[in-house]
Amino acid sequence: MLSCGPGLTDCGGICRDLMVDGNNCGMCGTVCTSGEVCASGVCTLSCASGLTDCGGVCRDLMTDAMNCGACGTTCASGETCVSGTCTIVCGSGLTLCG
């Protein structure tokens, strides 16, 4: 058995970091699928910059009314998500007061 340094595990004679290795994620031989990364030993969806993984789907928390500011935070009917905050939408020619 190979002697690996701290934080590394012997996977078939090669020392691997199971916390970040996409071919040995969490345990030797666990391969993350295409589009996933190994984060803290768990395969997770790799989202582009500015997007957040909400249950396996990349979401823009700044504009997504179903995930506004945080995954699962849903804006009420008549609201939209602006800069991560649910905001009332006024009809054309109307202005929100107060």
PDB file of N, CA and C in Angstrom:
ATOM      1  N   MET A   1       0.845  -1.181   0.000  1.00  0.00           N
ATOM      2  CA  MET A   1       0.000   0.000   0.000  1.00  0.00           C
ATOM      3  C   MET A   1       0.887   1.239   0.000  1.00  0.00           C
ATOM      4  N   LEU A   2       0.537   2.175  -0.856  1.00  0.00           N
ATOM      5  CA  LEU A   2       1.278   3.421  -1.001  1.00  0.00           C
ATOM      6  C   LEU A   2       1.048   4.316   0.209  1.00  0.00           C
ATOM      7  N   SER A   3       2.098   4.953   0.680  1.00  0.00           N
ATOM      8  CA  SER A   3       1.978   5.892   1.789  1.00  0.00           C
ATOM      9  C   SER A   3       1.784   7.291   1.208  1.00  0.00           C
ATOM     10  N   CYS A   4       0.597   7.839   1.403  1.00  0.00           N
ATOM     11  CA  CYS A   4       0.276   9.163   0.865  1.00  0.00           C
ATOM     12  C   CYS A   4       0.355  10.211   1.964  1.00  0.00           C
ATOM     13  N   GLY A   5       0.563  11.442   1.565  1.00  0.00           N
ATOM     14  CA  GLY A   5       0.632  12.547   2.514  1.00  0.00           C
ATOM     15  C   GLY A   5      -0.741  12.890   3.079  1.00  0.00           C
ATOM     16  N   PRO A   6      -0.773  13.860   3.997  1.00  0.00           N
ATOM     17  CA  PRO A   6      -2.036  14.277   4.613  1.00  0.00           C
ATOM     18  C   PRO A   6      -3.053  14.726   3.561  1.00  0.00           C
ATOM     19  N   GLY A   7      -4.297  14.279   3.722  1.00  0.00           N
ATOM     20  CA  GLY A   7      -5.362  14.675   2.813  1.00  0.00           C
ATOM     21  C   GLY A   7      -5.398  13.899   1.511  1.00  0.00           C
ATOM     22  N   LEU A   8      -4.481  12.938   1.351  1.00  0.00           N
ATOM     23  CA  LEU A   8      -4.424  12.146   0.124  1.00  0.00           C
ATOM     24  C   LEU A   8      -4.721  10.683   0.426  1.00  0.00           C
ATOM     25  N   THR A   9      -5.277   9.983  -0.565  1.00  0.00           N
ATOM     26  CA  THR A   9      -5.649   8.574  -0.419  1.00  0.00           C
ATOM     27  C   THR A   9      -5.052   7.772  -1.566  1.00  0.00           C
ATOM     28  N   ASP A  10      -4.587   6.559  -1.259  1.00  0.00           N
ATOM     29  CA  ASP A  10      -4.049   5.654  -2.275  1.00  0.00           C
ATOM     30  C   ASP A  10      -5.198   5.085  -3.101  1.00  0.00           C
ATOM     31  N   CYS A  11      -5.253   5.478  -4.367  1.00  0.00           N
ATOM     32  CA  CYS A  11      -6.254   4.952  -5.305  1.00  0.00           C
ATOM     33  C   CYS A  11      -5.499   4.235  -6.416  1.00  0.00           C
ATOM     34  N   GLY A  12      -5.372   2.930  -6.289  1.00  0.00           N
ATOM     35  CA  GLY A  12      -4.690   2.145  -7.306  1.00  0.00           C
ATOM     36  C   GLY A  12      -3.228   2.496  -7.482  1.00  0.00           C
ATOM     37  N   GLY A  13      -2.570   2.836  -6.395  1.00  0.00           N
ATOM     38  CA  GLY A  13      -1.143   3.135  -6.457  1.00  0.00           C
ATOM     39  C   GLY A  13      -0.816   4.589  -6.769  1.00  0.00           C
ATOM     40  N   ILE A  14      -1.826   5.442  -6.810  1.00  0.00           N
ATOM     41  CA  ILE A  14      -1.615   6.880  -7.041  1.00  0.00           C
ATOM     42  C   ILE A  14      -2.298   7.640  -5.909  1.00  0.00           C
ATOM     43  N   CYS A  15      -1.582   8.594  -5.316  1.00  0.00           N
ATOM     44  CA  CYS A  15      -2.157   9.406  -4.242  1.00  0.00           C
ATOM     45  C   CYS A  15      -3.126  10.425  -4.837  1.00  0.00           C
ATOM     46  N   ARG A  16      -4.354  10.416  -4.325  1.00  0.00           N
ATOM     47  CA  ARG A  16      -5.408  11.299  -4.837  1.00  0.00           C
ATOM     48  C   ARG A  16      -6.043  12.095  -3.695  1.00  0.00           C
ATOM     49  N   ASP A  17      -6.464  13.324  -4.015  1.00  0.00           N
ATOM     50  CA  ASP A  17      -7.209  14.151  -3.069  1.00  0.00           C
ATOM     51  C   ASP A  17      -8.693  13.924  -3.351  1.00  0.00           C
ATOM     52  N   LEU A  18      -9.348  13.126  -2.531  1.00  0.00           N
ATOM     53  CA  LEU A  18     -10.737  12.742  -2.760  1.00  0.00           C
ATOM     54  C   LEU A  18     -11.718  13.899  -2.593  1.00  0.00           C
ATOM     55  N   MET A  19     -11.245  15.025  -2.097  1.00  0.00           N
ATOM     56  CA  MET A  19     -12.111  16.191  -1.936  1.00  0.00           C
ATOM     57  C   MET A  19     -12.291  16.962  -3.240  1.00  0.00           C
ATOM     58  N   VAL A  20     -11.335  16.831  -4.170  1.00  0.00           N
ATOM     59  CA  VAL A  20     -11.383  17.641  -5.398  1.00  0.00           C
ATOM     60  C   VAL A  20     -11.121  16.860  -6.683  1.00  0.00           C
ATOM     61  N   ASP A  21     -10.791  15.581  -6.586  1.00  0.00           N
ATOM     62  CA  ASP A  21     -10.440  14.790  -7.769  1.00  0.00           C
ATOM     63  C   ASP A  21     -11.703  14.296  -8.473  1.00  0.00           C
ATOM     64  N   GLY A  22     -11.985  14.803  -9.661  1.00  0.00           N
ATOM     65  CA  GLY A  22     -13.178  14.442 -10.418  1.00  0.00           C
ATOM     66  C   GLY A  22     -13.233  12.992 -10.849  1.00  0.00           C
ATOM     67  N   ASN A  23     -12.112  12.277 -10.785  1.00  0.00           N
ATOM     68  CA  ASN A  23     -12.086  10.853 -11.128  1.00  0.00           C
ATOM     69  C   ASN A  23     -12.115   9.956  -9.895  1.00  0.00           C
ATOM     70  N   ASN A  24     -12.018  10.557  -8.735  1.00  0.00           N
ATOM     71  CA  ASN A  24     -12.039   9.843  -7.456  1.00  0.00           C
ATOM     72  C   ASN A  24     -12.682  10.772  -6.425  1.00  0.00           C
ATOM     73  N   CYS A  25     -13.939  11.070  -6.609  1.00  0.00           N
ATOM     74  CA  CYS A  25     -14.625  12.078  -5.801  1.00  0.00           C
ATOM     75  C   CYS A  25     -15.306  11.447  -4.585  1.00  0.00           C
ATOM     76  N   GLY A  26     -14.753  11.708  -3.416  1.00  0.00           N
ATOM     77  CA  GLY A  26     -15.304  11.156  -2.184  1.00  0.00           C
ATOM     78  C   GLY A  26     -14.791   9.771  -1.867  1.00  0.00           C
ATOM     79  N   MET A  27     -14.533   8.972  -2.904  1.00  0.00           N
ATOM     80  CA  MET A  27     -13.943   7.647  -2.744  1.00  0.00           C
ATOM     81  C   MET A  27     -13.287   7.247  -4.062  1.00  0.00           C
ATOM     82  N   CYS A  28     -12.326   6.374  -3.990  1.00  0.00           N
ATOM     83  CA  CYS A  28     -11.610   5.933  -5.189  1.00  0.00           C
ATOM     84  C   CYS A  28     -12.590   5.373  -6.215  1.00  0.00           C
ATOM     85  N   GLY A  29     -12.441   5.818  -7.451  1.00  0.00           N
ATOM     86  CA  GLY A  29     -13.241   5.305  -8.549  1.00  0.00           C
ATOM     87  C   GLY A  29     -14.561   6.014  -8.801  1.00  0.00           C
ATOM     88  N   THR A  30     -14.966   6.935  -7.930  1.00  0.00           N
ATOM     89  CA  THR A  30     -16.204   7.683  -8.155  1.00  0.00           C
ATOM     90  C   THR A  30     -15.902   8.826  -9.114  1.00  0.00           C
ATOM     91  N   VAL A  31     -16.430   8.710 -10.342  1.00  0.00           N
ATOM     92  CA  VAL A  31     -16.143   9.683 -11.406  1.00  0.00           C
ATOM     93  C   VAL A  31     -17.327  10.629 -11.563  1.00  0.00           C
ATOM     94  N   CYS A  32     -17.048  11.926 -11.521  1.00  0.00           N
ATOM     95  CA  CYS A  32     -18.088  12.925 -11.768  1.00  0.00           C
ATOM     96  C   CYS A  32     -18.417  12.923 -13.259  1.00  0.00           C
ATOM     97  N   THR A  33     -19.678  13.134 -13.588  1.00  0.00           N
ATOM     98  CA  THR A  33     -20.101  13.145 -14.983  1.00  0.00           C
ATOM     99  C   THR A  33     -19.705  14.458 -15.647  1.00  0.00           C
ATOM    100  N   SER A  34     -19.819  14.500 -16.956  1.00  0.00           N
ATOM    101  CA  SER A  34     -19.500  15.700 -17.717  1.00  0.00           C
ATOM    102  C   SER A  34     -20.348  16.861 -17.206  1.00  0.00           C
ATOM    103  N   GLY A  35     -19.727  18.003 -16.970  1.00  0.00           N
ATOM    104  CA  GLY A  35     -20.430  19.174 -16.466  1.00  0.00           C
ATOM    105  C   GLY A  35     -20.439  19.271 -14.956  1.00  0.00           C
ATOM    106  N   GLU A  36     -19.893  18.252 -14.282  1.00  0.00           N
ATOM    107  CA  GLU A  36     -19.816  18.273 -12.827  1.00  0.00           C
ATOM    108  C   GLU A  36     -18.370  18.468 -12.384  1.00  0.00           C
ATOM    109  N   VAL A  37     -18.213  18.966 -11.167  1.00  0.00           N
ATOM    110  CA  VAL A  37     -16.901  19.081 -10.543  1.00  0.00           C
ATOM    111  C   VAL A  37     -16.974  18.396  -9.183  1.00  0.00           C
ATOM    112  N   CYS A  38     -15.825  18.039  -8.648  1.00  0.00           N
ATOM    113  CA  CYS A  38     -15.756  17.440  -7.324  1.00  0.00           C
ATOM    114  C   CYS A  38     -15.480  18.553  -6.320  1.00  0.00           C
ATOM    115  N   ALA A  39     -16.433  18.807  -5.447  1.00  0.00           N
ATOM    116  CA  ALA A  39     -16.286  19.845  -4.430  1.00  0.00           C
ATOM    117  C   ALA A  39     -16.569  19.222  -3.068  1.00  0.00           C
ATOM    118  N   SER A  40     -15.597  19.275  -2.192  1.00  0.00           N
ATOM    119  CA  SER A  40     -15.716  18.696  -0.849  1.00  0.00           C
ATOM    120  C   SER A  40     -16.112  17.224  -0.893  1.00  0.00           C
ATOM    121  N   GLY A  41     -15.607  16.507  -1.905  1.00  0.00           N
ATOM    122  CA  GLY A  41     -15.844  15.077  -2.004  1.00  0.00           C
ATOM    123  C   GLY A  41     -17.196  14.694  -2.568  1.00  0.00           C
ATOM    124  N   VAL A  42     -17.899  15.645  -3.185  1.00  0.00           N
ATOM    125  CA  VAL A  42     -19.219  15.392  -3.769  1.00  0.00           C
ATOM    126  C   VAL A  42     -19.241  15.937  -5.190  1.00  0.00           C
ATOM    127  N   CYS A  43     -19.715  15.128  -6.140  1.00  0.00           N
ATOM    128  CA  CYS A  43     -19.871  15.609  -7.512  1.00  0.00           C
ATOM    129  C   CYS A  43     -21.018  16.602  -7.540  1.00  0.00           C
ATOM    130  N   THR A  44     -20.755  17.759  -8.104  1.00  0.00           N
ATOM    131  CA  THR A  44     -21.767  18.801  -8.153  1.00  0.00           C
ATOM    132  C   THR A  44     -21.734  19.478  -9.506  1.00  0.00           C
ATOM    133  N   LEU A  45     -22.856  20.035  -9.895  1.00  0.00           N
ATOM    134  CA  LEU A  45     -22.965  20.716 -11.166  1.00  0.00           C
ATOM    135  C   LEU A  45     -22.018  21.901 -11.187  1.00  0.00           C
ATOM    136  N   SER A  46     -21.288  22.027 -12.251  1.00  0.00           N
ATOM    137  CA  SER A  46     -20.374  23.152 -12.412  1.00  0.00           C
ATOM    138  C   SER A  46     -21.123  24.262 -13.129  1.00  0.00           C
ATOM    139  N   CYS A  47     -21.402  25.323 -12.415  1.00  0.00           N
ATOM    140  CA  CYS A  47     -22.139  26.444 -12.991  1.00  0.00           C
ATOM    141  C   CYS A  47     -21.180  27.534 -13.446  1.00  0.00           C
ATOM    142  N   ALA A  48     -21.571  28.215 -14.495  1.00  0.00           N
ATOM    143  CA  ALA A  48     -20.781  29.335 -14.999  1.00  0.00           C
ATOM    144  C   ALA A  48     -20.759  30.448 -13.954  1.00  0.00           C
ATOM    145  N   SER A  49     -19.809  31.334 -14.088  1.00  0.00           N
ATOM    146  CA  SER A  49     -19.679  32.467 -13.182  1.00  0.00           C
ATOM    147  C   SER A  49     -20.994  33.244 -13.125  1.00  0.00           C
ATOM    148  N   GLY A  50     -21.424  33.589 -11.925  1.00  0.00           N
ATOM    149  CA  GLY A  50     -22.659  34.338 -11.747  1.00  0.00           C
ATOM    150  C   GLY A  50     -23.881  33.461 -11.566  1.00  0.00           C
ATOM    151  N   LEU A  51     -23.714  32.151 -11.745  1.00  0.00           N
ATOM    152  CA  LEU A  51     -24.825  31.222 -11.568  1.00  0.00           C
ATOM    153  C   LEU A  51     -24.560  30.335 -10.361  1.00  0.00           C
ATOM    154  N   THR A  52     -25.639  29.836  -9.765  1.00  0.00           N
ATOM    155  CA  THR A  52     -25.546  29.000  -8.573  1.00  0.00           C
ATOM    156  C   THR A  52     -26.278  27.687  -8.813  1.00  0.00           C
ATOM    157  N   ASP A  53     -25.713  26.591  -8.320  1.00  0.00           N
ATOM    158  CA  ASP A  53     -26.339  25.275  -8.436  1.00  0.00           C
ATOM    159  C   ASP A  53     -27.488  25.185  -7.435  1.00  0.00           C
ATOM    160  N   CYS A  54     -28.710  25.147  -7.944  1.00  0.00           N
ATOM    161  CA  CYS A  54     -29.905  24.977  -7.108  1.00  0.00           C
ATOM    162  C   CYS A  54     -30.524  23.634  -7.462  1.00  0.00           C
ATOM    163  N   GLY A  55     -30.205  22.621  -6.687  1.00  0.00           N
ATOM    164  CA  GLY A  55     -30.765  21.294  -6.916  1.00  0.00           C
ATOM    165  C   GLY A  55     -30.395  20.692  -8.252  1.00  0.00           C
ATOM    166  N   GLY A  56     -29.184  20.964  -8.723  1.00  0.00           N
ATOM    167  CA  GLY A  56     -28.715  20.394  -9.978  1.00  0.00           C
ATOM    168  C   GLY A  56     -29.012  21.236 -11.201  1.00  0.00           C
ATOM    169  N   VAL A  57     -29.564  22.429 -10.994  1.00  0.00           N
ATOM    170  CA  VAL A  57     -29.835  23.345 -12.100  1.00  0.00           C
ATOM    171  C   VAL A  57     -29.157  24.672 -11.801  1.00  0.00           C
ATOM    172  N   CYS A  58     -28.437  25.208 -12.785  1.00  0.00           N
ATOM    173  CA  CYS A  58     -27.764  26.495 -12.597  1.00  0.00           C
ATOM    174  C   CYS A  58     -28.787  27.624 -12.691  1.00  0.00           C
ATOM    175  N   ARG A  59     -28.795  28.483 -11.688  1.00  0.00           N
ATOM    176  CA  ARG A  59     -29.753  29.587 -11.617  1.00  0.00           C
ATOM    177  C   ARG A  59     -29.030  30.902 -11.346  1.00  0.00           C
ATOM    178  N   ASP A  60     -29.589  31.999 -11.883  1.00  0.00           N
ATOM    179  CA  ASP A  60     -29.087  33.344 -11.599  1.00  0.00           C
ATOM    180  C   ASP A  60     -29.900  33.884 -10.427  1.00  0.00           C
ATOM    181  N   LEU A  61     -29.334  33.885  -9.240  1.00  0.00           N
ATOM    182  CA  LEU A  61     -30.043  34.303  -8.035  1.00  0.00           C
ATOM    183  C   LEU A  61     -30.358  35.790  -8.020  1.00  0.00           C
ATOM    184  N   MET A  62     -29.806  36.534  -8.963  1.00  0.00           N
ATOM    185  CA  MET A  62     -30.084  37.966  -9.048  1.00  0.00           C
ATOM    186  C   MET A  62     -31.358  38.258  -9.836  1.00  0.00           C
ATOM    187  N   THR A  63     -31.786  37.309 -10.703  1.00  0.00           N
ATOM    188  CA  THR A  63     -32.931  37.573 -11.583  1.00  0.00           C
ATOM    189  C   THR A  63     -33.981  36.464 -11.609  1.00  0.00           C
ATOM    190  N   ASP A  64     -33.726  35.326 -11.011  1.00  0.00           N
ATOM    191  CA  ASP A  64     -34.637  34.180 -11.076  1.00  0.00           C
ATOM    192  C   ASP A  64     -35.724  34.301 -10.001  1.00  0.00           C
ATOM    193  N   ALA A  65     -36.968  34.532 -10.412  1.00  0.00           N
ATOM    194  CA  ALA A  65     -38.073  34.722  -9.467  1.00  0.00           C
ATOM    195  C   ALA A  65     -38.372  33.465  -8.650  1.00  0.00           C
ATOM    196  N   MET A  66     -37.904  32.304  -9.098  1.00  0.00           N
ATOM    197  CA  MET A  66     -38.112  31.059  -8.352  1.00  0.00           C
ATOM    198  C   MET A  66     -36.963  30.772  -7.384  1.00  0.00           C
ATOM    199  N   ASN A  67     -35.877  31.511  -7.515  1.00  0.00           N
ATOM    200  CA  ASN A  67     -34.683  31.357  -6.671  1.00  0.00           C
ATOM    201  C   ASN A  67     -34.062  32.737  -6.499  1.00  0.00           C
ATOM    202  N   CYS A  68     -34.765  33.620  -5.845  1.00  0.00           N
ATOM    203  CA  CYS A  68     -34.365  35.026  -5.758  1.00  0.00           C
ATOM    204  C   CYS A  68     -33.509  35.287  -4.520  1.00  0.00           C
ATOM    205  N   GLY A  69     -32.235  35.530  -4.730  1.00  0.00           N
ATOM    206  CA  GLY A  69     -31.315  35.788  -3.632  1.00  0.00           C
ATOM    207  C   GLY A  69     -30.773  34.524  -2.988  1.00  0.00           C
ATOM    208  N   ALA A  70     -31.526  33.430  -3.059  1.00  0.00           N
ATOM    209  CA  ALA A  70     -31.111  32.136  -2.503  1.00  0.00           C
ATOM    210  C   ALA A  70     -31.925  31.037  -3.178  1.00  0.00           C
ATOM    211  N   CYS A  71     -31.362  29.857  -3.260  1.00  0.00           N
ATOM    212  CA  CYS A  71     -32.080  28.725  -3.851  1.00  0.00           C
ATOM    213  C   CYS A  71     -33.372  28.484  -3.075  1.00  0.00           C
ATOM    214  N   GLY A  72     -34.484  28.370  -3.815  1.00  0.00           N
ATOM    215  CA  GLY A  72     -35.766  28.072  -3.200  1.00  0.00           C
ATOM    216  C   GLY A  72     -36.557  29.275  -2.720  1.00  0.00           C
ATOM    217  N   THR A  73     -35.970  30.474  -2.763  1.00  0.00           N
ATOM    218  CA  THR A  73     -36.704  31.680  -2.369  1.00  0.00           C
ATOM    219  C   THR A  73     -37.519  32.151  -3.561  1.00  0.00           C
ATOM    220  N   THR A  74     -38.844  31.996  -3.465  1.00  0.00           N
ATOM    221  CA  THR A  74     -39.744  32.295  -4.573  1.00  0.00           C
ATOM    222  C   THR A  74     -40.443  33.627  -4.354  1.00  0.00           C
ATOM    223  N   CYS A  75     -40.440  34.475  -5.382  1.00  0.00           N
ATOM    224  CA  CYS A  75     -41.154  35.750  -5.315  1.00  0.00           C
ATOM    225  C   CYS A  75     -42.657  35.487  -5.413  1.00  0.00           C
ATOM    226  N   ALA A  76     -43.434  36.331  -4.758  1.00  0.00           N
ATOM    227  CA  ALA A  76     -44.890  36.213  -4.782  1.00  0.00           C
ATOM    228  C   ALA A  76     -45.431  36.633  -6.145  1.00  0.00           C
ATOM    229  N   SER A  77     -46.676  36.290  -6.393  1.00  0.00           N
ATOM    230  CA  SER A  77     -47.345  36.693  -7.629  1.00  0.00           C
ATOM    231  C   SER A  77     -47.299  38.217  -7.743  1.00  0.00           C
ATOM    232  N   GLY A  78     -46.957  38.721  -8.915  1.00  0.00           N
ATOM    233  CA  GLY A  78     -46.862  40.165  -9.127  1.00  0.00           C
ATOM    234  C   GLY A  78     -45.502  40.739  -8.787  1.00  0.00           C
ATOM    235  N   GLU A  79     -44.574  39.891  -8.344  1.00  0.00           N
ATOM    236  CA  GLU A  79     -43.217  40.333  -8.035  1.00  0.00           C
ATOM    237  C   GLU A  79     -42.237  39.749  -9.042  1.00  0.00           C
ATOM    238  N   THR A  80     -41.122  40.417  -9.194  1.00  0.00           N
ATOM    239  CA  THR A  80     -40.028  39.931 -10.020  1.00  0.00           C
ATOM    240  C   THR A  80     -38.751  40.008  -9.189  1.00  0.00           C
ATOM    241  N   CYS A  81     -37.722  39.329  -9.618  1.00  0.00           N
ATOM    242  CA  CYS A  81     -36.453  39.315  -8.889  1.00  0.00           C
ATOM    243  C   CYS A  81     -35.503  40.329  -9.510  1.00  0.00           C
ATOM    244  N   VAL A  82     -35.121  41.325  -8.724  1.00  0.00           N
ATOM    245  CA  VAL A  82     -34.203  42.367  -9.179  1.00  0.00           C
ATOM    246  C   VAL A  82     -33.048  42.435  -8.184  1.00  0.00           C
ATOM    247  N   SER A  83     -31.848  42.185  -8.656  1.00  0.00           N
ATOM    248  CA  SER A  83     -30.644  42.214  -7.815  1.00  0.00           C
ATOM    249  C   SER A  83     -30.781  41.321  -6.585  1.00  0.00           C
ATOM    250  N   GLY A  84     -31.445  40.172  -6.757  1.00  0.00           N
ATOM    251  CA  GLY A  84     -31.562  39.209  -5.672  1.00  0.00           C
ATOM    252  C   GLY A  84     -32.632  39.533  -4.651  1.00  0.00           C
ATOM    253  N   THR A  85     -33.522  40.492  -4.962  1.00  0.00           N
ATOM    254  CA  THR A  85     -34.596  40.882  -4.054  1.00  0.00           C
ATOM    255  C   THR A  85     -35.925  40.859  -4.795  1.00  0.00           C
ATOM    256  N   CYS A  86     -36.942  40.266  -4.187  1.00  0.00           N
ATOM    257  CA  CYS A  86     -38.273  40.262  -4.799  1.00  0.00           C
ATOM    258  C   CYS A  86     -38.838  41.677  -4.747  1.00  0.00           C
ATOM    259  N   THR A  87     -39.307  42.148  -5.893  1.00  0.00           N
ATOM    260  CA  THR A  87     -39.773  43.521  -6.037  1.00  0.00           C
ATOM    261  C   THR A  87     -41.121  43.528  -6.748  1.00  0.00           C
ATOM    262  N   ILE A  88     -42.026  44.402  -6.296  1.00  0.00           N
ATOM    263  CA  ILE A  88     -43.337  44.535  -6.933  1.00  0.00           C
ATOM    264  C   ILE A  88     -43.159  45.103  -8.332  1.00  0.00           C
ATOM    265  N   VAL A  89     -43.927  44.558  -9.269  1.00  0.00           N
ATOM    266  CA  VAL A  89     -43.881  45.019 -10.655  1.00  0.00           C
ATOM    267  C   VAL A  89     -45.076  45.939 -10.884  1.00  0.00           C
ATOM    268  N   CYS A  90     -44.807  47.164 -11.316  1.00  0.00           N
ATOM    269  CA  CYS A  90     -45.875  48.111 -11.628  1.00  0.00           C
ATOM    270  C   CYS A  90     -46.213  48.021 -13.107  1.00  0.00           C
ATOM    271  N   GLY A  91     -47.481  48.223 -13.421  1.00  0.00           N
ATOM    272  CA  GLY A  91     -47.908  48.224 -14.809  1.00  0.00           C
ATOM    273  C   GLY A  91     -47.325  49.410 -15.556  1.00  0.00           C
ATOM    274  N   SER A  92     -47.451  49.373 -16.863  1.00  0.00           N
ATOM    275  CA  SER A  92     -46.927  50.433 -17.717  1.00  0.00           C
ATOM    276  C   SER A  92     -47.508  51.785 -17.307  1.00  0.00           C
ATOM    277  N   GLY A  93     -46.646  52.776 -17.135  1.00  0.00           N
ATOM    278  CA  GLY A  93     -47.064  54.127 -16.783  1.00  0.00           C
ATOM    279  C   GLY A  93     -47.299  54.328 -15.297  1.00  0.00           C
ATOM    280  N   LEU A  94     -47.118  53.278 -14.482  1.00  0.00           N
ATOM    281  CA  LEU A  94     -47.326  53.389 -13.041  1.00  0.00           C
ATOM    282  C   LEU A  94     -45.985  53.367 -12.320  1.00  0.00           C
ATOM    283  N   THR A  95     -45.949  54.018 -11.148  1.00  0.00           N
ATOM    284  CA  THR A  95     -44.738  54.077 -10.344  1.00  0.00           C
ATOM    285  C   THR A  95     -45.049  53.567  -8.946  1.00  0.00           C
ATOM    286  N   LEU A  96     -44.182  52.744  -8.391  1.00  0.00           N
ATOM    287  CA  LEU A  96     -44.349  52.223  -7.039  1.00  0.00           C
ATOM    288  C   LEU A  96     -44.065  53.336  -6.042  1.00  0.00           C
ATOM    289  N   CYS A  97     -45.017  53.620  -5.173  1.00  0.00           N
ATOM    290  CA  CYS A  97     -44.845  54.642  -4.139  1.00  0.00           C
ATOM    291  C   CYS A  97     -44.918  53.969  -2.777  1.00  0.00           C
ATOM    292  N   GLY A  98     -43.893  54.209  -1.978  1.00  0.00           N
ATOM    293  CA  GLY A  98     -43.873  53.713  -0.610  1.00  0.00           C
ATOM    294  C   GLY A  98     -43.625  52.283  -0.517  1.00  0.00           C
TER     295      GLY A  98
END
